[in-house]
Amino acid sequence: VENCSFLVLQTKGEQVAGKEMSVIVEFTNPLKQTLENVTLRLEGPGVLRTIKKQFGSIPMNSTLTWEVKCIPIRPGLRKLIASLNSDALRHVYGELNVQIQKP
């Protein structure tokens, strides 16, 4: 979609408290230029601690994939939120609700 950029979040593995799962964040650069100084941030209270990661640059039309392994602590409905900032593109968000099961 032109000029509509967002982060896509998905999970991999069992969503069970105390068991390892993965959160995958995907972002495709929608601009006709390379994004520089890219920072991704992922937070999810009760699922993972807030993590920030620097990425150098993302060429136009290329997709960045970031996989984070975590062990959810508390069961229940949790929200994962990812945000991306760079020189040319700021405050790009994505979120995902996950239902963490009891062990």
PDB file of C-alpha atoms in Angstrom:
ATOM      1  CA  VAL A   1       0.000   0.000   0.000  1.00  0.00           C
ATOM      2  CA  GLU A   2       1.457   3.358  -0.991  1.00  0.00           C
ATOM      3  CA  ASN A   3       2.518   5.609   1.872  1.00  0.00           C
ATOM      4  CA  CYS A   4       1.040   3.262   4.409  1.00  0.00           C
ATOM      5  CA  SER A   5       3.703   1.692   6.508  1.00  0.00           C
ATOM      6  CA  PHE A   6       3.246  -0.444   9.546  1.00  0.00           C
ATOM      7  CA  LEU A   7       4.862  -3.251  11.413  1.00  0.00           C
ATOM      8  CA  VAL A   8       3.464  -6.753  11.163  1.00  0.00           C
ATOM      9  CA  LEU A   9       3.733  -8.830  14.317  1.00  0.00           C
ATOM     10  CA  GLN A  10       3.238 -12.553  14.575  1.00  0.00           C
ATOM     11  CA  THR A  11       4.069 -15.277  17.035  1.00  0.00           C
ATOM     12  CA  LYS A  12       5.604 -18.687  16.566  1.00  0.00           C
ATOM     13  CA  GLY A  13       5.384 -21.612  18.956  1.00  0.00           C
ATOM     14  CA  GLU A  14       3.055 -22.281  21.870  1.00  0.00           C
ATOM     15  CA  GLN A  15       1.692 -19.270  23.694  1.00  0.00           C
ATOM     16  CA  VAL A  16       1.934 -20.784  27.159  1.00  0.00           C
ATOM     17  CA  ALA A  17       3.229 -19.144  30.337  1.00  0.00           C
ATOM     18  CA  GLY A  18       6.682 -20.483  31.178  1.00  0.00           C
ATOM     19  CA  LYS A  19       7.354 -21.857  27.686  1.00  0.00           C
ATOM     20  CA  GLU A  20       9.562 -20.306  25.068  1.00  0.00           C
ATOM     21  CA  MET A  21       7.892 -18.672  22.086  1.00  0.00           C
ATOM     22  CA  SER A  22       9.004 -16.302  19.359  1.00  0.00           C
ATOM     23  CA  VAL A  23       7.689 -12.910  18.369  1.00  0.00           C
ATOM     24  CA  ILE A  24       8.432 -11.940  14.780  1.00  0.00           C
ATOM     25  CA  VAL A  25       8.339  -8.324  13.642  1.00  0.00           C
ATOM     26  CA  GLU A  26       8.280  -7.590   9.927  1.00  0.00           C
ATOM     27  CA  PHE A  27       8.634  -4.254   8.234  1.00  0.00           C
ATOM     28  CA  THR A  28       8.816  -3.413   4.533  1.00  0.00           C
ATOM     29  CA  ASN A  29      10.332  -0.076   3.582  1.00  0.00           C
ATOM     30  CA  PRO A  30       7.626   1.760   1.596  1.00  0.00           C
ATOM     31  CA  LEU A  31       9.778   4.734   0.623  1.00  0.00           C
ATOM     32  CA  LYS A  32      11.712   5.212  -2.589  1.00  0.00           C
ATOM     33  CA  GLN A  33      14.876   5.673  -0.560  1.00  0.00           C
ATOM     34  CA  THR A  34      16.998   3.724   1.881  1.00  0.00           C
ATOM     35  CA  LEU A  35      16.036   4.184   5.521  1.00  0.00           C
ATOM     36  CA  GLU A  36      19.010   5.056   7.703  1.00  0.00           C
ATOM     37  CA  ASN A  37      19.549   4.745  11.459  1.00  0.00           C
ATOM     38  CA  VAL A  38      16.658   2.406  12.022  1.00  0.00           C
ATOM     39  CA  THR A  39      15.696   1.537  15.599  1.00  0.00           C
ATOM     40  CA  LEU A  40      13.110  -1.097  16.409  1.00  0.00           C
ATOM     41  CA  ARG A  41      11.538  -1.386  19.823  1.00  0.00           C
ATOM     42  CA  LEU A  42       9.382  -4.240  21.087  1.00  0.00           C
ATOM     43  CA  GLU A  43       7.401  -4.320  24.299  1.00  0.00           C
ATOM     44  CA  GLY A  44       4.854  -6.659  25.783  1.00  0.00           C
ATOM     45  CA  PRO A  45       4.148  -6.451  29.512  1.00  0.00           C
ATOM     46  CA  GLY A  46       3.914  -9.946  30.995  1.00  0.00           C
ATOM     47  CA  VAL A  47       5.374 -11.485  27.836  1.00  0.00           C
ATOM     48  CA  LEU A  48       8.784  -9.918  27.368  1.00  0.00           C
ATOM     49  CA  ARG A  49      10.916  -7.095  28.638  1.00  0.00           C
ATOM     50  CA  THR A  50      11.228  -4.069  26.389  1.00  0.00           C
ATOM     51  CA  ILE A  51      13.968  -4.605  23.830  1.00  0.00           C
ATOM     52  CA  LYS A  52      15.516  -2.122  21.447  1.00  0.00           C
ATOM     53  CA  LYS A  53      17.602  -3.052  18.446  1.00  0.00           C
ATOM     54  CA  GLN A  54      19.528  -0.893  16.010  1.00  0.00           C
ATOM     55  CA  PHE A  55      19.506  -1.729  12.328  1.00  0.00           C
ATOM     56  CA  GLY A  56      21.845   0.171  10.033  1.00  0.00           C
ATOM     57  CA  SER A  57      19.791   0.706   6.917  1.00  0.00           C
ATOM     58  CA  ILE A  58      16.859  -0.803   5.044  1.00  0.00           C
ATOM     59  CA  PRO A  59      16.963  -0.420   1.230  1.00  0.00           C
ATOM     60  CA  MET A  60      13.755   0.595  -0.544  1.00  0.00           C
ATOM     61  CA  ASN A  61      11.208  -2.210  -0.970  1.00  0.00           C
ATOM     62  CA  SER A  62      13.228  -4.536   1.209  1.00  0.00           C
ATOM     63  CA  THR A  63      11.785  -6.282   4.232  1.00  0.00           C
ATOM     64  CA  LEU A  64      13.365  -6.467   7.636  1.00  0.00           C
ATOM     65  CA  THR A  65      12.515  -9.434   9.844  1.00  0.00           C
ATOM     66  CA  TRP A  66      13.369  -9.488  13.546  1.00  0.00           C
ATOM     67  CA  GLU A  67      12.704 -12.580  15.644  1.00  0.00           C
ATOM     68  CA  VAL A  68      12.752 -12.300  19.427  1.00  0.00           C
ATOM     69  CA  LYS A  69      12.551 -15.340  21.669  1.00  0.00           C
ATOM     70  CA  CYS A  70      10.803 -14.874  24.976  1.00  0.00           C
ATOM     71  CA  ILE A  71       9.142 -16.747  27.810  1.00  0.00           C
ATOM     72  CA  PRO A  72       5.792 -15.252  28.843  1.00  0.00           C
ATOM     73  CA  ILE A  73       5.400 -14.976  32.590  1.00  0.00           C
ATOM     74  CA  ARG A  74       1.694 -14.369  33.089  1.00  0.00           C
ATOM     75  CA  PRO A  75      -1.259 -16.045  31.399  1.00  0.00           C
ATOM     76  CA  GLY A  76      -4.106 -13.988  29.968  1.00  0.00           C
ATOM     77  CA  LEU A  77      -4.648 -11.562  27.125  1.00  0.00           C
ATOM     78  CA  ARG A  78      -1.480  -9.573  26.486  1.00  0.00           C
ATOM     79  CA  LYS A  79      -0.598  -6.889  23.983  1.00  0.00           C
ATOM     80  CA  LEU A  80       2.654  -6.788  22.029  1.00  0.00           C
ATOM     81  CA  ILE A  81       3.624  -3.397  20.641  1.00  0.00           C
ATOM     82  CA  ALA A  82       6.416  -2.699  18.183  1.00  0.00           C
ATOM     83  CA  SER A  83       7.612   0.690  17.008  1.00  0.00           C
ATOM     84  CA  LEU A  84      10.156   1.785  14.443  1.00  0.00           C
ATOM     85  CA  ASN A  85      12.013   5.046  14.094  1.00  0.00           C
ATOM     86  CA  SER A  86      14.501   6.149  11.458  1.00  0.00           C
ATOM     87  CA  ASP A  87      15.773   9.365   9.931  1.00  0.00           C
ATOM     88  CA  ALA A  88      13.105   9.548   7.229  1.00  0.00           C
ATOM     89  CA  LEU A  89      10.266   7.622   8.842  1.00  0.00           C
ATOM     90  CA  ARG A  90       9.182   8.011  12.438  1.00  0.00           C
ATOM     91  CA  HIS A  91       6.661   6.472  14.798  1.00  0.00           C
ATOM     92  CA  VAL A  92       5.681   3.459  12.754  1.00  0.00           C
ATOM     93  CA  TYR A  93       3.662   1.108  14.967  1.00  0.00           C
ATOM     94  CA  GLY A  94       2.265  -2.357  14.983  1.00  0.00           C
ATOM     95  CA  GLU A  95       0.475  -4.302  17.673  1.00  0.00           C
ATOM     96  CA  LEU A  96      -0.807  -7.769  18.301  1.00  0.00           C
ATOM     97  CA  ASN A  97      -3.003  -9.257  21.013  1.00  0.00           C
ATOM     98  CA  VAL A  98      -1.851 -12.643  22.237  1.00  0.00           C
ATOM     99  CA  GLN A  99      -3.687 -15.004  24.537  1.00  0.00           C
ATOM    100  CA  ILE A 100      -1.153 -16.616  26.858  1.00  0.00           C
ATOM    101  CA  GLN A 101      -2.421 -19.950  28.189  1.00  0.00           C
ATOM    102  CA  LYS A 102      -1.954 -21.329  31.669  1.00  0.00           C
ATOM    103  CA  PRO A 103       0.784 -23.980  31.837  1.00  0.00           C
TER     104      PRO A 103
END
